[in-house]
C-alpha atoms as one frame of an Amber mdcrd trajectory, in Angstrom:
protein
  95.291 123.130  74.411  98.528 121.540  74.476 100.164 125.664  74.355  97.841
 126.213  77.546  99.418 123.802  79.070 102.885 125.155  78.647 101.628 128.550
  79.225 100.070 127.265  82.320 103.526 125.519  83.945 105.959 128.350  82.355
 103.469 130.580  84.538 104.264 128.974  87.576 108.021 130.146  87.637 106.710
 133.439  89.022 105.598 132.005  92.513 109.426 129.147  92.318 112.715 129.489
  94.435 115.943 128.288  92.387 116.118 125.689  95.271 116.079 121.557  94.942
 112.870 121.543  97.550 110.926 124.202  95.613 111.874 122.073  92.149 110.719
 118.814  93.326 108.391 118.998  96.043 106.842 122.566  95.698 108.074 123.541
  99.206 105.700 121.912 100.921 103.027 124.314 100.441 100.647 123.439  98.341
  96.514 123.788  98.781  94.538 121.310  99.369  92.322 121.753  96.201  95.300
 121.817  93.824  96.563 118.299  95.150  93.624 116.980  95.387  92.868 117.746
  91.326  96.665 117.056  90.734  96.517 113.627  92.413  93.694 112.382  90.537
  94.599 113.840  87.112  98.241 112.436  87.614  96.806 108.520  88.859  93.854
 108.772  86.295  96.228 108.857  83.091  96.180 107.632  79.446  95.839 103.961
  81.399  92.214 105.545  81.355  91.242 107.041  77.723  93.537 104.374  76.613
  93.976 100.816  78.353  90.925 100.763  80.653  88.540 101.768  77.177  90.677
  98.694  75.822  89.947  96.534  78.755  86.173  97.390  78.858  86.111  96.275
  74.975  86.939  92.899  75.380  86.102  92.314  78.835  82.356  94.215  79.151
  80.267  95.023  81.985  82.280  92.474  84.375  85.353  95.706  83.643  82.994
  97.611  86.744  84.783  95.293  88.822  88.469  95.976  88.338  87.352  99.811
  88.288  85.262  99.605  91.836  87.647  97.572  93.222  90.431  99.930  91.958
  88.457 102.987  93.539  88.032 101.494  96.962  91.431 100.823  97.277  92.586
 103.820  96.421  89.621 105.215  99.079  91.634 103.230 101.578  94.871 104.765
 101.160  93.695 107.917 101.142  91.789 107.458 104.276  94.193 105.255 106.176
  97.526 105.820 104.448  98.024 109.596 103.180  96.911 111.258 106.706  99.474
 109.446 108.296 102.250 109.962 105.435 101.896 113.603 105.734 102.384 113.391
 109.445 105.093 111.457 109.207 106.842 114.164 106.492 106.250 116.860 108.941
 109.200 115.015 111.212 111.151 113.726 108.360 111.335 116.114 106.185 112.956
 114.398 102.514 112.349 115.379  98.862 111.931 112.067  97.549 109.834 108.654
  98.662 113.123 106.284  99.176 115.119 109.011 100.987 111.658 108.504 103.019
 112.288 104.533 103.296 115.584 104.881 103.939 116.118 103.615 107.826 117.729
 107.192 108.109 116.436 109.957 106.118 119.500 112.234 107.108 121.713 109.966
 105.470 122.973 110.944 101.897 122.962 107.743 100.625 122.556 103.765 101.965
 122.051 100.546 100.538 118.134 100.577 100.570 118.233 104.166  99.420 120.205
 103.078  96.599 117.615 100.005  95.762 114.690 101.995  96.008 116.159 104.667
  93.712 116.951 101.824  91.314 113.325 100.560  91.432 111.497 103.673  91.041
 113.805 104.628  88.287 113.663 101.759  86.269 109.790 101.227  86.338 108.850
 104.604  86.124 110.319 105.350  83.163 108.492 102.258  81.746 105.515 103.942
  83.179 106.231 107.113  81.783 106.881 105.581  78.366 103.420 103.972  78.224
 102.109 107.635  78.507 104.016 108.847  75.571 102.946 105.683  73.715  99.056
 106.526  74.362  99.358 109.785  72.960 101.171 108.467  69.841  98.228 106.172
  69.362  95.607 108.731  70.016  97.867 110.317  67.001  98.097 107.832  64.766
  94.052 106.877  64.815  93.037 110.749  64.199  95.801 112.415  61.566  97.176
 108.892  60.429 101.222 110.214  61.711 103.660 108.055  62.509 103.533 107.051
  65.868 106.778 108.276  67.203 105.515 111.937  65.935 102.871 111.734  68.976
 105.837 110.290  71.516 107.831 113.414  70.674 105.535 115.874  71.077 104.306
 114.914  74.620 108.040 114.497  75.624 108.672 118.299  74.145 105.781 119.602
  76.124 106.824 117.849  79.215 109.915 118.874  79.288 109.246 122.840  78.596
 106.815 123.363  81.201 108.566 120.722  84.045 111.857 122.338  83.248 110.516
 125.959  84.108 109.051 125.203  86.812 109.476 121.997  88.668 106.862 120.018
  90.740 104.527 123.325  90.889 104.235 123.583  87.063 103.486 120.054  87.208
 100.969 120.587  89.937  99.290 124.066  87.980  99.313 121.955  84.433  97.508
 118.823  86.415  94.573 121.015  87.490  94.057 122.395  83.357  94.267 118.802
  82.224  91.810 117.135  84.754  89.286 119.601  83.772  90.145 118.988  79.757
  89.801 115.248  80.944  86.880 115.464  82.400  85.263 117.559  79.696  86.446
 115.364  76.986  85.059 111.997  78.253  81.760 113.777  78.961  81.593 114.747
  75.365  82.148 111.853  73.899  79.984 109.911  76.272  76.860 111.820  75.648
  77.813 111.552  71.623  77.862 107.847  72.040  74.471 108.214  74.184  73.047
 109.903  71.205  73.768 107.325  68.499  73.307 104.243  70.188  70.690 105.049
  72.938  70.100 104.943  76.610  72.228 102.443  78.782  69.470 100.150  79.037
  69.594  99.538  74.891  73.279  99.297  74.734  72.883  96.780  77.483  70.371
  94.445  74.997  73.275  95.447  72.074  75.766  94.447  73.900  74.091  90.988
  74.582  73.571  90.993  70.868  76.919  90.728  69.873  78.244  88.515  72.488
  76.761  87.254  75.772  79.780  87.311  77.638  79.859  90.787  77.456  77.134
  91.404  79.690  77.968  88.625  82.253  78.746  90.869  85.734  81.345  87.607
  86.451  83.848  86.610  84.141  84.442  82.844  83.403  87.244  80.453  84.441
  88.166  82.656  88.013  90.932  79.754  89.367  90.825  81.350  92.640  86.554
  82.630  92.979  84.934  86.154  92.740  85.779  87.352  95.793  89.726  87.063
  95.431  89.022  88.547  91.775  87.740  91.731  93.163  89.909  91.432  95.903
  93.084  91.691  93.840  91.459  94.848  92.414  91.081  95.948  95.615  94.819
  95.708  95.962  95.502  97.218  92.982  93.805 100.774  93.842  96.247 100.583
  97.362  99.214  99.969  95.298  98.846 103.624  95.477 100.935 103.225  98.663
 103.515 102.671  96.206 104.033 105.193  93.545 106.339 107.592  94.313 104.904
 109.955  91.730 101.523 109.932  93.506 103.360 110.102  97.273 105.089 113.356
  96.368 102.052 114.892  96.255 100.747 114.087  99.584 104.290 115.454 100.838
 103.530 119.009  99.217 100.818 119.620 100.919 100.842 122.306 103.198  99.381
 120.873 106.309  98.755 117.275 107.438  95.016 118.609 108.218  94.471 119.827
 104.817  94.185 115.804 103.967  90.321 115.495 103.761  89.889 118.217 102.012
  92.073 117.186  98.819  90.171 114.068  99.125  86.931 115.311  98.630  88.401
 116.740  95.394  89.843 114.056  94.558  87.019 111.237  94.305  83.984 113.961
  93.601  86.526 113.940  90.291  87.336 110.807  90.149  84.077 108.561  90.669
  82.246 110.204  87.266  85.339 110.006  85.344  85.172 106.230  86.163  82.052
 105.606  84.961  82.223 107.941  81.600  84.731 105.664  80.802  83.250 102.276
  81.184  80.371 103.673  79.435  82.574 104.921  76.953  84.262 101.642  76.402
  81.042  99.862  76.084  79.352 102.328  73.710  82.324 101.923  71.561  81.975
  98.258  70.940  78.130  98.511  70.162  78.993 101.639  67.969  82.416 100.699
  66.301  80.653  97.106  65.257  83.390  94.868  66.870  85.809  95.338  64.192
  88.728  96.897  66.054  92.142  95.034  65.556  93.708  97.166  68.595  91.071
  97.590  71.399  93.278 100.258  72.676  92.433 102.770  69.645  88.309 102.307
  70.606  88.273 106.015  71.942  90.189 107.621  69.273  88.149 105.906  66.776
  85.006 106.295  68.232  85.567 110.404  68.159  86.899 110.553  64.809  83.433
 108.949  63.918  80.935 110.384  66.672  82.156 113.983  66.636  82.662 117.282
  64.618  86.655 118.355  64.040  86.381 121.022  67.102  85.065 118.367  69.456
  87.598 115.539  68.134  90.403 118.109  68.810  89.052 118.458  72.090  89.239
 114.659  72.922  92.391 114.722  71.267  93.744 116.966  73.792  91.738 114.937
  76.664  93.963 112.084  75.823  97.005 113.963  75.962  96.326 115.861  79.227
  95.991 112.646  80.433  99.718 111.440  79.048 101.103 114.724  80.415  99.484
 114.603  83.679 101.084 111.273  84.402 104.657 111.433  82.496 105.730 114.633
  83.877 104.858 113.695  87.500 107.241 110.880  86.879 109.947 112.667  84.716
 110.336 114.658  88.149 110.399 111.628  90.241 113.173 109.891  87.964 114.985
 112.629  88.081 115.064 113.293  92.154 115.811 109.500  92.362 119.231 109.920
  90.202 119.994 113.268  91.777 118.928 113.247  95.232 119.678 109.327  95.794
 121.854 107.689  93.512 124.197 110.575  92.942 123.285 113.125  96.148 126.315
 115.430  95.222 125.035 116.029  91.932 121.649 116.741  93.476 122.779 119.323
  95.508 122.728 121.986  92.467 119.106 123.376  91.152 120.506 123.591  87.396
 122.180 120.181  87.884 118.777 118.287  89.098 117.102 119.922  85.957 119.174
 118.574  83.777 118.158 115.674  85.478 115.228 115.896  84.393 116.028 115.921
  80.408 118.420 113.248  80.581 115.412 110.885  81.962 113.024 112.113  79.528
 115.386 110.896  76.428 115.514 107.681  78.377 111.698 107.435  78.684 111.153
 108.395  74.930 113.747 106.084  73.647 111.533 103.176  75.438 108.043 104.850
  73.909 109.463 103.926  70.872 111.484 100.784  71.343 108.321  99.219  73.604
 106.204  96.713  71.722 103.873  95.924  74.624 100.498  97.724  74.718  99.667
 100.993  76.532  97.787  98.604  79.616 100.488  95.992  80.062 102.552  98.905
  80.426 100.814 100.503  83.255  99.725  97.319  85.062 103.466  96.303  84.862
 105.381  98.800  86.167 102.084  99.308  88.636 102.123  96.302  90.270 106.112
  96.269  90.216 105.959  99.377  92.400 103.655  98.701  94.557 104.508  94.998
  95.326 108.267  96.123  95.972 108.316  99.603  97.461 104.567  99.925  99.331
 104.763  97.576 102.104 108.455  98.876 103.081 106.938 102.305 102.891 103.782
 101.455 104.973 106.278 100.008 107.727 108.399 103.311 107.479 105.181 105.539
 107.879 103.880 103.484 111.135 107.194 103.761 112.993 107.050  99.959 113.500
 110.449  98.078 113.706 112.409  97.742 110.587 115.756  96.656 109.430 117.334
  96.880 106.711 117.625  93.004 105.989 114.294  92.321 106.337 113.403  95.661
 104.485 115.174  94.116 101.349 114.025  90.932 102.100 110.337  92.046 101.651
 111.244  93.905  98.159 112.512  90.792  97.042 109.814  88.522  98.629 107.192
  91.143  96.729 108.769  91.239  93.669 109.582  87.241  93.254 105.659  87.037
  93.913 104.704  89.412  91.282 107.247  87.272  88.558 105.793  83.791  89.295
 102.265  84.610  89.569 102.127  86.313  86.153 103.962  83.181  84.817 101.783
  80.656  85.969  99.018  82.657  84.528  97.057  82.886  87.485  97.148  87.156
  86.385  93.653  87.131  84.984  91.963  85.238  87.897  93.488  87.408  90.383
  96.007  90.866  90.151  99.343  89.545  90.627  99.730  92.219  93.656  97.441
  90.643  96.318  99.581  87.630  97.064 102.901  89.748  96.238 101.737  92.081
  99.612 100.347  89.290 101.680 103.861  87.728 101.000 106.130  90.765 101.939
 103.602  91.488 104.777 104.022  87.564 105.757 108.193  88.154 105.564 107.762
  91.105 107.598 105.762  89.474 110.563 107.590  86.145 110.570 110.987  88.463
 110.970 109.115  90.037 113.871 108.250  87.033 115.362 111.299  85.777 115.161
 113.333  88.568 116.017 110.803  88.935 119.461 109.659  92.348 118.827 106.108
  94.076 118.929 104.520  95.820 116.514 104.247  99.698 118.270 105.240 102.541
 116.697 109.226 103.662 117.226 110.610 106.510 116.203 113.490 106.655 113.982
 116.884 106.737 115.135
């Protein structure tokens, strides 16, 4: 599988230019279908097989409510957000999201350019390096290697198909794993079905081993149910904020081509959600509780449930997930460094490729180095993108009024939120990016009010 997949990307230099667009954004002609499978296989990554399985294990049934409220969000942006982003690219044509936020496009470089860069650079590669760090768990479990052997290998495959062939291989590759995804998690679900019965007997297992585990509402909310699932919520629109996501929606060929990639997109995405909270659940009937890392549940549960062909075939689920995700943002790190921190170097095709491995070392040496699980990871550098870069973005996309002060200002305000929520510990009552973008949207209309101006769309000087 993992050889399809580089077949599958090295394939895709047939239809490239040797030009920076065609690299990094596909030149801006991409079908609906093929986003709309891309998108989801890229945002449904190992945070999936790996940390939402994990997060189902300890947290049970009441884990439907960080994945429905994730999945509406994200219906939001796509609805609201997306349409109106692809518009907006049609005018302002740019290769990367913060050449998008800068308050002039056309510029080569400028002080919120730079910061956004900076941002996106930073906690992407701590995104991408939770991706590696999945697959070198999924690793581990099944052959007992070392876990920097898994780390490695997804880097190596990464690097040989994203190197050929730039966002499209990405784009091609995303399309092969989502169906590998999807296939995997169905096969393992039904296995699980099979030893441990319909979901009406896991449900009376489940209450078995702990009652907790079927309560819909956790315990101990500080802040009630409805800001619980609300912060969920928030989290599937922090979409707004990945730029690895974003470039997507940019390659697509029309701005009317919209609803139709997200048709694809959730007719994938809403029965890979549920395979794996039933997944998750099944395992901790199944695997008996005794799991020291909750995070190795679906590796575990297929090297028990299922015959060597059908484990392989999980095995490459999990890392078509990884690979999905981490070469999406490889790309992005890379047009951050050469399109916005260093635009000269940029300029050159060969010189924004070897962009591209430079980052990669970077994101392995941090796959390795990181101690923190593969779902602190994602939620991290998640939040940390969305809470800093999304609301600047949304008031780029809507024309309103911005400067860049108060631009800053709300990147700061957003990310000072996200720090002193999660150290209070208010994190597990509500995600720590619902009151980061209620404060940068607060910052933004108190500067408005202050400053005397409406909110109505502007074009951008």
């Amino acid at each position: 599988m993992l050889l399809l997949f580089v077949v599958i990307g090295v394939l895709s230099v047939r239809k490239k230019r040797e030009a920076v667009d065609d690299y990094l954004t596909a030149g801006h002609n991409t079908a609906p279908w093929l986003i709309g499978l891309s998108s989801v296989a890229t945002n449904n990554s190992a945070y999936m097989f790996i940390g939402l399985v994990g997060y189902t294990w300890v947290s049970g049934i009441s884990a439907l409510w960080l994945a429905l409220g994730w999945l509406f969000g994200d219906w939001l942006a796509w609805r609201n957000f997306h349409p109106r982003l692809r518009h907006y690219s049609e005018k302002h044509p740019v290769n990367t999201v913060p050449a998008m936020m800068s308050l002039n496009p056309a510029l080569k470089t400028s002080p919120l350019r730079i910061i956004a860069a900076l941002l996106t650079l930073i906690f992407l590669s701590i995104y991408a390096a939770a991706q590696l760090k999945a697959g070198s768990k999924a690793l581990f479990v099944m052959f007992d290697w070392p876990m920097w052997i898994g780390a490695v290998l997804g880097a190596l495959v990464v690097v040989l198909y994203s190197f050929a062939g730039g966002l499209r291989a990405s784009i091609w590759t995303d399309v092969a794993q989502s169906f590998v995804m999807l296939f995997g998690m169905v096969v393992l679900c039904l296995s699980a079905m099979i030893e441990a019965g319909w979901p009406w007997a896991l449900y009376q297992q489940l209450r078995e081993i702990d009652p907790q585990l079927v309560r819909l509402v956790p315990d101990n909310l500080a802040f009630g149910f409805v800001a619980f699932v609300l912060g969920w919520v928030a989290a599937g629109l922090g979409v707004i904020g990945q730029p690895h996501i974003l470039v997507r929606t940019i390659a697509l060929r029309s701005p009317e081509d919209i609803p139709a990639a997200r048709r694809v997109y959730f007719a994938w995405y809403l029965p890979f959600v549920v395979l794996t909270l039933l997944v998750g659940l099944y395992a901790r009937v199944i695997l008996g509780g005794e799991q020291p890392d909750p995070e190795l549940a679906l590796p575990t549960l297929s090297n028990l449930l299922l015959p060597d062909v059908l484990t392989g075939m999980v095995l490459a689920a999990i890392f078509a997930a990884t690979l999905s995700t981490a070469d999406s943002m490889l790309l992005s790190c890379s047009a951050a460094i050469s399109q916005d921190l260093i635009p000269r170097f940029g300029q050159s095709y060969v010189r924004t490729k070897i962009g591209t491995l430079g980052v990669t070392l970077v994101v392995l040496t941090i796959s390795l180095s990181a101690p923190a699980n593969v779902f602190t990871l994602v939620i991290f550098a998640w939040s940390f993108l969305a809470g800093s870069l999304g609301p600047v973005i949304v008031v780029r996309v809507l024309n309103w009024p911005l400067t860049r002060p108060v631009a800053l200002l709300m990147m700061a305000a957003g990310m000072i939120t996200l720090w002193s929520w999660s150290a209070v510990g208010y994190s597990d009552s509500v995600y720590e990016l619902l009151p980061a973008l209620l404060v940068s949207a607060a910052v933004y209309g108190l500067a408005q009010l202050f400053s005397g101006r409406r909110l109505r769309p502007k074009e951008t000087k």
